[in-house]
Tab-separated table of C-alpha atoms in Angstrom:
chain	number	residue	atom	x	y	z
A	227	MET	CA	-19.186	-14.958	-29.098
A	228	LEU	CA	-17.623	-12.292	-31.304
A	229	PRO	CA	-18.824	-12.952	-34.897
A	230	VAL	CA	-16.279	-10.786	-36.682
A	231	SER	CA	-14.389	-11.740	-39.820
A	232	PRO	CA	-11.589	-10.004	-41.737
A	233	TYR	CA	-12.814	-6.886	-43.497
A	234	ALA	CA	-16.236	-7.182	-41.845
A	235	GLU	CA	-19.172	-5.726	-43.728
A	236	ASP	CA	-20.700	-3.939	-40.747
A	237	THR	CA	-19.523	-0.691	-39.131
A	238	ILE	CA	-19.103	-0.446	-35.362
A	239	VAL	CA	-19.166	2.538	-32.993
A	240	ALA	CA	-18.200	3.048	-29.345
A	241	LEU	CA	-16.870	5.584	-26.885
A	242	ALA	CA	-13.060	5.273	-26.860
A	243	THR	CA	-12.434	7.429	-23.786
A	244	PRO	CA	-13.571	6.770	-20.195
A	245	ALA	CA	-17.232	7.400	-19.503
A	246	GLY	CA	-18.256	10.357	-17.356
A	247	THR	CA	-18.302	14.142	-17.455
A	248	GLY	CA	-15.126	15.792	-18.748
A	249	ALA	CA	-13.662	18.218	-21.246
A	250	ILE	CA	-13.251	15.957	-24.270
A	251	ALA	CA	-14.556	12.554	-25.330
A	252	VAL	CA	-13.621	10.509	-28.395
A	253	ILE	CA	-16.146	8.363	-30.246
A	254	ARG	CA	-14.664	5.811	-32.621
A	255	LEU	CA	-16.245	4.316	-35.754
A	256	SER	CA	-14.692	1.530	-37.817
A	257	GLY	CA	-15.885	-0.404	-40.853
A	258	PRO	CA	-16.490	0.061	-44.576
A	259	GLU	CA	-19.210	2.696	-44.021
A	260	ALA	CA	-17.540	4.551	-41.127
A	261	ILE	CA	-16.677	7.708	-43.079
A	262	LYS	CA	-19.991	7.706	-44.954
A	263	ILE	CA	-22.056	7.281	-41.759
A	264	CYS	CA	-20.219	10.098	-39.982
A	265	ASN	CA	-20.495	12.307	-43.060
A	266	LYS	CA	-24.308	12.016	-42.994
A	267	VAL	CA	-24.515	14.004	-39.756
A	268	PHE	CA	-21.270	16.008	-39.995
A	269	PHE	CA	-21.552	19.564	-41.310
A	270	GLY	CA	-18.258	20.973	-42.511
A	271	LYS	CA	-16.000	19.552	-45.191
A	272	ASP	CA	-17.149	16.490	-47.124
A	273	LEU	CA	-15.341	13.764	-45.143
A	274	GLU	CA	-15.600	11.279	-48.027
A	275	LYS	CA	-13.379	13.548	-50.134
A	276	GLN	CA	-10.678	14.113	-47.514
A	277	ALA	CA	-7.254	12.494	-47.299
A	278	SER	CA	-6.397	9.924	-44.637
A	279	HIS	CA	-5.001	11.117	-41.314
A	280	THR	CA	-6.627	14.550	-41.547
A	281	VAL	CA	-8.636	16.396	-38.901
A	282	HIS	CA	-11.698	18.523	-39.693
A	283	PHE	CA	-13.750	20.962	-37.628
A	284	GLY	CA	-17.516	20.949	-37.991
A	285	THR	CA	-20.814	20.324	-36.254
A	286	ILE	CA	-22.859	17.196	-35.725
A	287	ARG	CA	-26.527	17.862	-36.386
A	288	GLU	CA	-29.830	16.051	-36.070
A	289	ASN	CA	-32.559	17.446	-38.302
A	290	ASP	CA	-30.533	20.666	-38.761
A	291	VAL	CA	-30.293	21.081	-34.980
A	292	ILE	CA	-26.673	21.339	-33.767
A	293	VAL	CA	-25.816	18.697	-31.189
A	294	ASP	CA	-22.151	19.669	-30.743
A	295	GLU	CA	-19.097	21.209	-32.342
A	296	VAL	CA	-16.566	18.454	-33.035
A	297	LEU	CA	-13.285	17.489	-34.641
A	298	ALA	CA	-13.491	14.501	-37.013
A	299	THR	CA	-10.270	12.604	-37.718
A	300	VAL	CA	-10.403	10.490	-40.883
A	301	PHE	CA	-8.442	7.257	-41.422
A	302	ILE	CA	-8.757	5.510	-44.788
A	303	ALA	CA	-8.212	1.717	-44.991
A	304	PRO	CA	-5.773	0.105	-44.630
A	305	SER	CA	-4.007	2.975	-42.814
A	306	SER	CA	-5.880	2.742	-39.521
A	307	TYR	CA	-5.720	0.827	-36.242
A	308	THR	CA	-8.232	-1.745	-37.533
A	309	ARG	CA	-7.063	-1.534	-41.167
A	310	GLU	CA	-10.635	-0.449	-41.969
A	311	ASN	CA	-12.107	2.953	-42.759
A	312	SER	CA	-12.279	4.740	-39.418
A	313	VAL	CA	-13.350	8.063	-37.959
A	314	GLU	CA	-12.595	9.389	-34.493
A	315	VAL	CA	-14.976	12.138	-33.410
A	316	SER	CA	-13.732	14.413	-30.613
A	317	CYS	CA	-16.671	16.028	-28.861
A	318	HIS	CA	-17.429	17.653	-25.519
A	319	ALA	CA	-17.622	14.975	-22.844
A	320	SER	CA	-21.178	15.601	-21.732
A	321	PRO	CA	-22.939	12.265	-21.110
A	322	TYR	CA	-25.925	13.666	-23.016
A	323	ILE	CA	-23.793	14.648	-26.059
A	324	ILE	CA	-21.966	11.304	-26.087
A	325	HIS	CA	-25.223	9.350	-25.906
A	326	LYS	CA	-26.817	11.533	-28.581
A	327	LEU	CA	-23.908	11.214	-31.027
A	328	ILE	CA	-23.589	7.447	-30.653
A	329	ASN	CA	-27.342	7.048	-31.208
A	330	LEU	CA	-27.122	9.232	-34.321
A	331	PHE	CA	-24.369	7.041	-35.754
A	332	ILE	CA	-26.394	3.906	-34.964
A	333	LYS	CA	-29.497	5.378	-36.629
A	334	ASN	CA	-27.414	5.975	-39.755
A	335	GLY	CA	-26.106	2.418	-40.041
A	336	ALA	CA	-23.528	1.656	-37.368
A	337	ARG	CA	-23.930	-0.832	-34.539
A	338	THR	CA	-22.541	-0.796	-31.002
A	339	ALA	CA	-19.119	-2.432	-30.763
A	340	LYS	CA	-18.602	-5.412	-28.489
A	341	PRO	CA	-15.824	-5.354	-25.863
A	342	GLY	CA	-12.432	-5.464	-27.572
A	343	GLU	CA	-13.936	-5.560	-31.067
A	344	PHE	CA	-11.743	-2.802	-32.496
A	345	THR	CA	-8.584	-4.673	-31.451
A	346	LEU	CA	-10.106	-7.981	-32.565
A	347	ARG	CA	-10.598	-6.499	-36.025
A	348	ALA	CA	-7.006	-5.246	-35.984
A	349	PHE	CA	-5.903	-8.824	-35.262
A	350	LEU	CA	-8.169	-10.474	-37.807
A	351	ASN	CA	-7.170	-7.956	-40.474
A	352	GLY	CA	-3.456	-8.583	-39.893
A	353	GLN	CA	-2.568	-5.322	-38.182
A	354	LEU	CA	-1.530	-7.088	-34.974
A	355	ASP	CA	-0.812	-10.659	-34.016
A	356	LEU	CA	-2.495	-12.142	-30.953
A	357	SER	CA	0.330	-11.446	-28.493
A	358	GLN	CA	0.471	-7.829	-29.692
A	359	ALA	CA	-3.293	-7.512	-29.282
A	360	GLU	CA	-2.994	-8.745	-25.693
A	361	ALA	CA	-0.216	-6.196	-25.155
A	362	VAL	CA	-2.717	-3.431	-25.985
A	363	ALA	CA	-4.749	-4.405	-22.912
A	364	ASP	CA	-1.581	-4.621	-20.798
A	365	LEU	CA	-0.450	-1.189	-22.014
A	366	ILE	CA	-3.789	0.352	-21.052
A	367	ALA	CA	-3.623	-1.298	-17.620
A	368	SER	CA	0.060	-0.467	-16.957
A	369	ARG	CA	0.632	1.518	-13.767
A	370	THR	CA	4.430	1.749	-13.664
A	371	GLU	CA	7.288	2.546	-16.011
A	372	ALA	CA	8.414	-1.083	-15.986
A	373	SER	CA	4.982	-2.529	-16.839
A	374	HIS	CA	4.520	0.165	-19.502
A	375	ASN	CA	7.883	-0.632	-21.134
A	376	MET	CA	7.215	-4.374	-21.035
A	377	ALA	CA	3.788	-4.015	-22.694
A	378	LEU	CA	5.102	-1.517	-25.253
A	379	LYS	CA	7.930	-3.840	-26.281
A	380	GLN	CA	5.452	-6.687	-26.792
A	381	LEU	CA	3.097	-4.393	-28.707
A	382	ARG	CA	5.937	-3.353	-31.019
A	383	GLY	CA	6.509	-6.999	-31.895
A	384	GLY	CA	9.681	-7.878	-29.978
A	385	PHE	CA	8.230	-11.067	-28.502
A	386	SER	CA	6.340	-11.986	-31.685
A	387	ASN	CA	9.378	-11.606	-33.929
A	388	GLU	CA	11.422	-13.837	-31.644
A	389	LEU	CA	8.751	-16.557	-31.719
A	390	LYS	CA	8.169	-16.302	-35.450
A	391	ALA	CA	11.885	-16.800	-36.157
A	392	LEU	CA	11.902	-19.961	-33.999
A	393	ARG	CA	8.701	-21.224	-35.569
A	394	GLN	CA	9.963	-20.701	-39.115
A	395	GLN	CA	13.077	-22.771	-38.465
A	396	LEU	CA	10.910	-25.624	-37.184
A	397	ILE	CA	8.563	-25.295	-40.166
A	398	ASP	CA	11.515	-25.663	-42.552
A	399	PHE	CA	12.580	-28.908	-40.869
A	400	ALA	CA	8.994	-30.191	-40.657
A	401	ALA	CA	8.671	-29.702	-44.422
A	402	LEU	CA	11.757	-31.849	-45.012
A	403	ILE	CA	10.403	-34.606	-42.755
A	404	GLU	CA	7.060	-34.495	-44.591
A	405	LEU	CA	9.030	-34.849	-47.824
A	406	GLU	CA	10.683	-37.975	-46.423
A	407	LEU	CA	7.227	-39.450	-45.754
A	408	ASP	CA	6.295	-38.869	-49.393
A	409	PHE	CA	9.340	-40.910	-50.437
A	410	ALA	CA	9.090	-43.540	-47.702
A	411	GLU	CA	9.567	-46.451	-50.108
A	412	GLU	CA	12.899	-45.016	-51.311
A	413	ASP	CA	14.213	-44.831	-47.712
A	414	VAL	CA	15.793	-41.400	-48.201
A	415	GLU	CA	16.553	-38.822	-45.484
A	416	PHE	CA	16.138	-35.147	-46.330
A	417	ALA	CA	16.138	-33.762	-42.776
A	418	ASN	CA	19.599	-33.906	-41.226
A	419	ARG	CA	19.032	-35.398	-37.736
A	420	PRO	CA	22.140	-33.938	-36.065
A	421	GLN	CA	21.206	-30.492	-37.361
A	422	LEU	CA	17.665	-30.959	-36.075
A	423	LYS	CA	19.018	-31.804	-32.602
A	424	VAL	CA	21.145	-28.656	-32.610
A	425	LEU	CA	18.160	-26.588	-33.755
A	426	ILE	CA	15.868	-28.010	-31.066
A	427	GLY	CA	18.553	-27.349	-28.434
A	428	SER	CA	18.877	-23.702	-29.469
A	429	ILE	CA	15.089	-23.253	-29.597
A	430	GLN	CA	14.662	-24.821	-26.166
A	431	SER	CA	17.367	-22.540	-24.777
A	432	VAL	CA	15.336	-19.503	-25.871
A	433	ILE	CA	12.032	-20.999	-24.697
A	434	ARG	CA	13.406	-21.902	-21.257
A	435	LYS	CA	14.767	-18.388	-20.836
A	436	LEU	CA	11.335	-17.002	-21.698
A	437	ILE	CA	9.670	-19.406	-19.254
A	438	SER	CA	12.086	-18.404	-16.480
A	439	SER	CA	11.330	-14.715	-17.151
A	440	PHE	CA	7.658	-15.182	-16.256
A	441	ASP	CA	8.110	-14.695	-12.502
A	442	LEU	CA	9.734	-11.316	-13.098
A	443	GLY	CA	7.218	-10.346	-15.783
A	444	ASN	CA	4.260	-11.340	-13.647
A	445	ALA	CA	5.690	-9.412	-10.695
A	446	ILE	CA	6.175	-6.314	-12.849
A	447	LYS	CA	2.636	-6.597	-14.161
A	448	ASN	CA	0.923	-7.271	-10.827
A	449	GLY	CA	3.401	-5.890	-8.284
A	450	ILE	CA	6.079	-7.685	-6.257
A	451	PRO	CA	4.740	-8.965	-2.918
A	452	VAL	CA	7.178	-8.127	-0.094
A	453	VAL	CA	6.555	-9.197	3.500
A	454	ILE	CA	7.949	-7.050	6.318
A	455	SER	CA	8.446	-9.579	9.107
A	456	GLY	CA	9.994	-9.534	12.555
A	457	LYS	CA	9.316	-9.550	16.261
A	458	PRO	CA	6.714	-7.168	17.651
A	459	ASN	CA	7.738	-3.533	18.083
A	460	VAL	CA	10.947	-3.589	16.030
A	461	GLY	CA	9.651	-0.896	13.685
A	462	LYS	CA	7.911	-2.799	10.887
A	463	SER	CA	5.023	-0.362	10.702
A	464	THR	CA	7.426	2.584	10.994
A	465	LEU	CA	9.429	1.248	8.023
A	466	LEU	CA	6.268	0.737	5.992
A	467	ASN	CA	5.112	4.258	6.805
A	468	ALA	CA	8.533	5.697	5.923
A	469	LEU	CA	8.403	3.990	2.523
A	470	LEU	CA	4.827	5.054	1.876
A	471	ASN	CA	5.247	8.521	3.416
A	472	GLU	CA	1.964	8.116	5.244
A	473	ASP	CA	0.666	6.479	8.411
A	474	ARG	CA	-1.118	3.323	7.306
A	475	ALA	CA	-0.246	0.960	10.181
A	476	ILE	CA	-0.762	1.229	13.927
A	477	VAL	CA	2.478	2.428	15.539
A	478	SER	CA	2.776	2.200	19.327
A	479	GLU	CA	5.083	1.019	22.074
A	480	ILE	CA	2.833	-1.965	22.827
A	481	ALA	CA	4.183	-5.236	21.411
A	482	GLY	CA	1.869	-7.022	19.000
A	483	THR	CA	-0.296	-4.062	17.952
A	484	THR	CA	-0.335	-5.126	14.272
A	485	ARG	CA	-2.750	-8.009	14.704
A	486	ASP	CA	-3.441	-8.600	10.980
A	487	THR	CA	-1.634	-7.989	7.726
A	488	ILE	CA	-1.536	-4.462	6.303
A	489	GLU	CA	-0.789	-4.060	2.604
A	490	ASP	CA	0.027	-1.136	0.365
A	491	GLU	CA	2.000	-0.374	-2.789
A	492	ILE	CA	4.909	1.897	-3.597
A	493	ASN	CA	6.618	2.518	-6.933
A	494	ILE	CA	10.393	2.102	-6.653
A	495	GLY	CA	12.510	2.385	-9.771
A	496	GLY	CA	9.478	1.938	-12.009
A	497	ILE	CA	8.367	-1.280	-10.273
A	498	ASN	CA	5.379	-1.688	-7.956
A	499	PHE	CA	6.273	-3.318	-4.647
A	500	ARG	CA	3.330	-4.558	-2.584
A	501	PHE	CA	4.544	-4.187	0.989
A	502	ILE	CA	2.778	-6.368	3.517
A	503	ASP	CA	3.248	-5.505	7.179
A	504	THR	CA	2.408	-8.631	9.174
A	505	ALA	CA	1.829	-9.419	12.790
A	506	GLY	CA	5.043	-9.866	14.766
A	507	ILE	CA	6.389	-13.417	14.690
A	508	ARG	CA	6.807	-14.872	18.171
A	509	GLU	CA	5.411	-17.559	20.410
A	510	THR	CA	2.250	-16.273	22.061
A	511	SER	CA	-0.623	-17.501	24.232
A	512	ASP	CA	-2.929	-14.789	22.869
A	513	LYS	CA	-5.304	-16.579	20.473
A	514	ILE	CA	-5.968	-13.453	18.398
A	515	GLU	CA	-2.269	-12.659	18.062
A	516	ALA	CA	-1.547	-16.332	17.249
A	517	ILE	CA	-3.912	-16.054	14.270
A	518	GLY	CA	-1.941	-13.007	13.139
A	519	VAL	CA	1.342	-14.922	13.426
A	520	GLU	CA	-0.028	-17.782	11.318
A	521	LYS	CA	-1.241	-15.275	8.729
A	522	ALA	CA	2.266	-13.805	8.697
A	523	TYR	CA	3.757	-17.201	7.802
A	524	GLU	CA	1.110	-17.651	5.112
A	525	LYS	CA	2.027	-14.293	3.570
A	526	ILE	CA	5.731	-15.197	3.729
A	527	ARG	CA	5.060	-18.356	1.728
A	528	GLN	CA	3.188	-16.313	-0.900
A	529	SER	CA	5.717	-13.481	-1.153
A	530	ALA	CA	8.602	-12.915	-3.552
A	531	LEU	CA	10.747	-11.175	-0.916
A	532	VAL	CA	10.858	-11.275	2.872
A	533	ILE	CA	12.325	-8.398	4.852
A	534	TYR	CA	13.233	-9.598	8.334
A	535	LEU	CA	13.486	-6.512	10.528
A	536	PHE	CA	15.149	-6.771	13.926
A	537	ASP	CA	16.489	-4.652	16.786
A	538	PRO	CA	20.216	-5.450	17.274
A	539	GLU	CA	19.991	-4.428	20.930
A	540	GLU	CA	17.537	-7.274	21.518
A	541	THR	CA	18.747	-9.919	19.021
A	542	SER	CA	21.897	-12.022	19.390
A	543	ALA	CA	23.795	-13.442	16.423
A	544	GLU	CA	22.777	-16.977	17.404
A	545	GLU	CA	19.126	-15.981	17.631
A	546	LEU	CA	19.300	-14.262	14.226
A	547	LYS	CA	20.788	-17.400	12.635
A	548	ALA	CA	17.978	-19.503	14.112
A	549	ILE	CA	15.372	-17.065	12.770
A	550	VAL	CA	16.891	-17.203	9.286
A	551	ASN	CA	16.774	-21.007	9.407
A	552	GLU	CA	13.118	-20.872	10.470
A	553	LEU	CA	12.206	-18.405	7.686
A	554	SER	CA	14.059	-20.573	5.171
A	555	THR	CA	11.538	-23.354	5.834
A	556	HIS	CA	8.825	-21.048	4.478
A	557	THR	CA	10.723	-19.335	1.641
A	558	SER	CA	14.035	-19.538	-0.243
A	559	GLY	CA	17.151	-18.093	1.375
A	560	ASP	CA	17.806	-15.793	-1.598
A	561	SER	CA	14.510	-14.010	-1.038
A	562	ILE	CA	15.306	-13.062	2.594
A	563	LEU	CA	16.681	-9.590	3.324
A	564	LEU	CA	17.967	-8.993	6.858
A	565	VAL	CA	17.519	-5.421	8.080
A	566	ALA	CA	18.813	-4.120	11.420
A	567	ASN	CA	16.628	-1.198	12.492
A	568	LYS	CA	16.952	1.633	15.029
A	569	LEU	CA	20.407	2.788	13.916
A	570	ASP	CA	19.457	6.150	15.420
A	571	LYS	CA	19.910	4.488	18.846
A	572	GLY	CA	22.973	2.345	18.119
A	573	ASN	CA	26.481	2.190	16.653
A	574	GLU	CA	26.774	0.723	13.157
A	575	ALA	CA	30.403	-0.395	13.596
A	576	GLU	CA	29.598	-2.258	16.822
A	577	TRP	CA	26.556	-3.901	15.251
A	578	LYS	CA	28.554	-5.070	12.237
A	579	LYS	CA	31.144	-6.637	14.549
A	580	ARG	CA	28.393	-8.367	16.528
A	581	TYR	CA	26.989	-10.030	13.403
A	582	GLU	CA	30.271	-11.025	11.737
A	583	GLY	CA	29.701	-14.163	9.707
A	584	ILE	CA	26.132	-13.258	8.777
A	585	ASN	CA	26.198	-11.747	5.329
A	586	GLY	CA	23.920	-9.206	3.693
A	587	ILE	CA	22.612	-7.308	6.736
A	588	LEU	CA	21.465	-3.733	6.080
A	589	PHE	CA	21.661	-1.248	8.959
A	590	ILE	CA	18.980	1.451	8.880
A	591	SER	CA	16.825	3.755	10.922
A	592	ALA	CA	13.239	3.712	9.691
A	593	LYS	CA	12.375	6.515	12.101
A	594	ASP	CA	15.118	8.890	10.897
A	595	ARG	CA	15.240	7.472	7.330
A	596	ILE	CA	18.937	6.601	7.624
A	597	HIS	CA	20.184	4.393	4.723
A	598	LEU	CA	16.677	4.070	3.244
A	599	ASP	CA	18.162	4.820	-0.193
A	600	LEU	CA	20.490	1.817	0.182
A	601	PHE	CA	17.500	-0.232	1.320
A	602	THR	CA	15.470	0.602	-1.825
A	603	GLU	CA	18.495	-0.065	-4.078
A	604	THR	CA	18.825	-3.508	-2.500
A	605	LEU	CA	15.128	-4.185	-3.071
A	606	LEU	CA	15.566	-3.469	-6.783
A	607	GLN	CA	18.563	-5.799	-6.936
A	608	LYS	CA	16.569	-8.549	-5.223
A	609	ALA	CA	13.751	-8.001	-7.748
A	610	HIS	CA	16.253	-8.436	-10.619
A	611	ALA	CA	15.268	-5.030	-11.955
A	612	ASP	CA	18.512	-4.935	-13.961
A	613	GLN	CA	16.915	-7.401	-16.391
A	614	LEU	CA	14.523	-4.649	-17.450
A	615	ASN	CA	17.350	-2.466	-18.708
A	616	ASN	CA	18.525	-4.852	-21.428
A	617	ASP	CA	16.898	-6.045	-24.627
A	618	GLU	CA	15.851	-9.466	-23.305
A	619	THR	CA	12.183	-10.351	-23.701
A	620	VAL	CA	10.175	-10.806	-20.506
A	621	ILE	CA	6.778	-12.551	-20.555
A	622	SER	CA	3.930	-11.817	-18.150
A	623	ASN	CA	0.952	-13.596	-19.704
A	624	VAL	CA	-0.124	-16.949	-18.211
A	625	ARG	CA	-1.461	-18.089	-21.593
A	626	HIS	CA	1.949	-17.498	-23.157
A	627	LEU	CA	3.679	-19.334	-20.302
A	628	GLU	CA	1.473	-22.406	-20.709
A	629	ALA	CA	1.965	-22.450	-24.499
A	630	LEU	CA	5.754	-22.201	-24.102
A	631	GLN	CA	5.753	-25.018	-21.544
A	632	LYS	CA	3.744	-27.238	-23.913
A	633	THR	CA	6.092	-26.340	-26.776
A	634	ASN	CA	9.071	-27.318	-24.655
A	635	GLU	CA	7.423	-30.643	-23.735
A	636	ALA	CA	6.769	-31.404	-27.411
A	637	LEU	CA	10.403	-30.661	-28.261
A	638	ASP	CA	11.549	-32.926	-25.400
A	639	ASP	CA	9.396	-35.699	-26.869
A	640	THR	CA	10.888	-35.025	-30.314
A	641	LEU	CA	14.408	-35.481	-28.955
A	642	ARG	CA	13.414	-38.728	-27.228
A	643	LEU	CA	11.889	-40.075	-30.436
A	644	MET	CA	15.073	-39.312	-32.327
A	645	GLU	CA	16.905	-41.732	-30.036
A	646	GLN	CA	14.452	-44.507	-30.889
A	647	PRO	CA	14.029	-46.506	-34.117
A	648	PHE	CA	10.685	-44.886	-34.940
A	649	GLY	CA	9.625	-43.673	-38.370
A	650	GLY	CA	9.220	-40.081	-39.432
A	651	GLU	CA	5.471	-40.054	-38.769
A	652	LEU	CA	5.866	-39.716	-34.995
A	653	LEU	CA	8.676	-37.225	-35.398
A	654	ALA	CA	6.541	-35.098	-37.712
A	655	PHE	CA	3.644	-35.292	-35.241
A	656	GLU	CA	5.714	-33.960	-32.299
A	657	ILE	CA	7.206	-31.141	-34.371
A	658	LYS	CA	3.710	-30.189	-35.516
A	659	ARG	CA	2.606	-30.203	-31.865
A	660	ALA	CA	5.425	-27.807	-30.983
A	661	LEU	CA	4.511	-25.586	-33.941
A	662	HIS	CA	0.872	-25.637	-32.860
A	663	HIS	CA	1.630	-24.344	-29.356
A	664	LEU	CA	4.019	-21.674	-30.626
A	665	GLY	CA	1.344	-20.582	-33.099
A	666	GLU	CA	-1.209	-20.284	-30.307
A	667	ILE	CA	0.792	-17.411	-28.805
A	668	THR	CA	0.876	-15.254	-31.929
A	669	GLY	CA	-2.541	-16.312	-33.205
A	670	ASP	CA	-1.279	-18.304	-36.188
A	671	ILE	CA	-3.285	-21.070	-34.514
A	672	SER	CA	-6.500	-19.845	-32.856
A	673	ASN	CA	-10.153	-20.649	-32.365
A	674	GLU	CA	-13.279	-18.627	-31.714
A	675	ASP	CA	-13.488	-19.529	-28.018
A	676	LEU	CA	-9.899	-18.387	-27.437
A	677	LEU	CA	-10.482	-15.083	-29.232
A	678	ASP	CA	-13.716	-14.563	-27.329
A	679	SER	CA	-11.919	-15.132	-24.014
A	680	ILE	CA	-9.124	-12.690	-24.834
A	681	PHE	CA	-10.985	-9.804	-26.444
A	682	THR	CA	-14.037	-9.643	-24.193
A	683	ARG	CA	-11.665	-8.530	-21.401
A	684	PHE	CA	-11.063	-5.274	-23.258
A	685	CYS	CA	-13.105	-2.126	-22.728
A	686	ILE	CA	-15.878	-1.458	-25.277
A	687	GLY	CA	-14.029	1.248	-27.209
A	688	LYS	CA	-10.826	-0.738	-27.663
């Protein structure tokens, strides 16, 4: 467990930058004695007499022996990340120097920080709410522009402010219902029921939109799985290689050479797409290839998008319709993108005429990279990337999703109770349940086990 309370009495220390040899490392101290402890071994200006947010050059010494030349940045409470006195010591990133400096700080009164303890203190001291604290971890782990922007927006309080506004409206109504319970014998009604219904409807509208945004948010955070499917030797591996600009799959003239699934990632428009090149889908008597075909269907069921690649010279319109119907039994029709390959060997106008009545076919040449720009634009449209360019909040955290779903269920139960001749006690209970689950997201409602689960996933120096 993480036994930390607001304005903790102990001072913690940890390496804030990645471990290993490098040019610069940053060691972070936080707690009431952070500046004093650093000052004991820092030779330069008296750090305890310096203003907050100032940087000072000096040396760290042990028994008058110089360990390293450093820069010490001073933060005076509450104007720091943790809202405690803090010092960040920039030193040379020698493993020996880092180890020596941390040990010196420990000898002079600090203790080693636990994973995520700096951010936990920021939360407990009111610098961040719980969803913002989780966004810190997401920001550190972000690998694309989209995931970075999503985490940064949550860190800056966009999601929290939206939830707090909803929660406050419910609190106001809950207070009126509680007041009714205090005057139960007088049979008075302080909380206007029609207004409460309207309020719950508007809150549920926001909550349902947040819930529906999870698929997009989760895909942005973890990458969008895209299956490249089709018959053997239609150019699936060639398309994958063209997108990745490297040869990762076996490309040959022999049908069925991709016996297993091959997966790699590419950043398109700030979003990570996880492209999965599967075995060709066809009836086969080859047991090994049959396993590959079954794996292809399994990947299709797990994917967000399915690219069905085909050679128009070998695929009739009737056959293509049958294939689409077959794929639709494993995934939704909206997630299927039909792509006619080998345009370098055919005529686009003739192909379009051949497939009249089948909408949404893209005509490309993976080999010669013809219309690949249109292909990537279509991928972004299918991934609903346009939603990232507006101010709507997108959630990506499973814990938040579950709390929102439970909030919505409690509000549904509240509406049902309002249609029944029950007293205010049950109504107050359901509203409190909704408030509880909303509060779990921001940390207004939390427990030690929950905090332990969240913050121990952080690195030591965060």
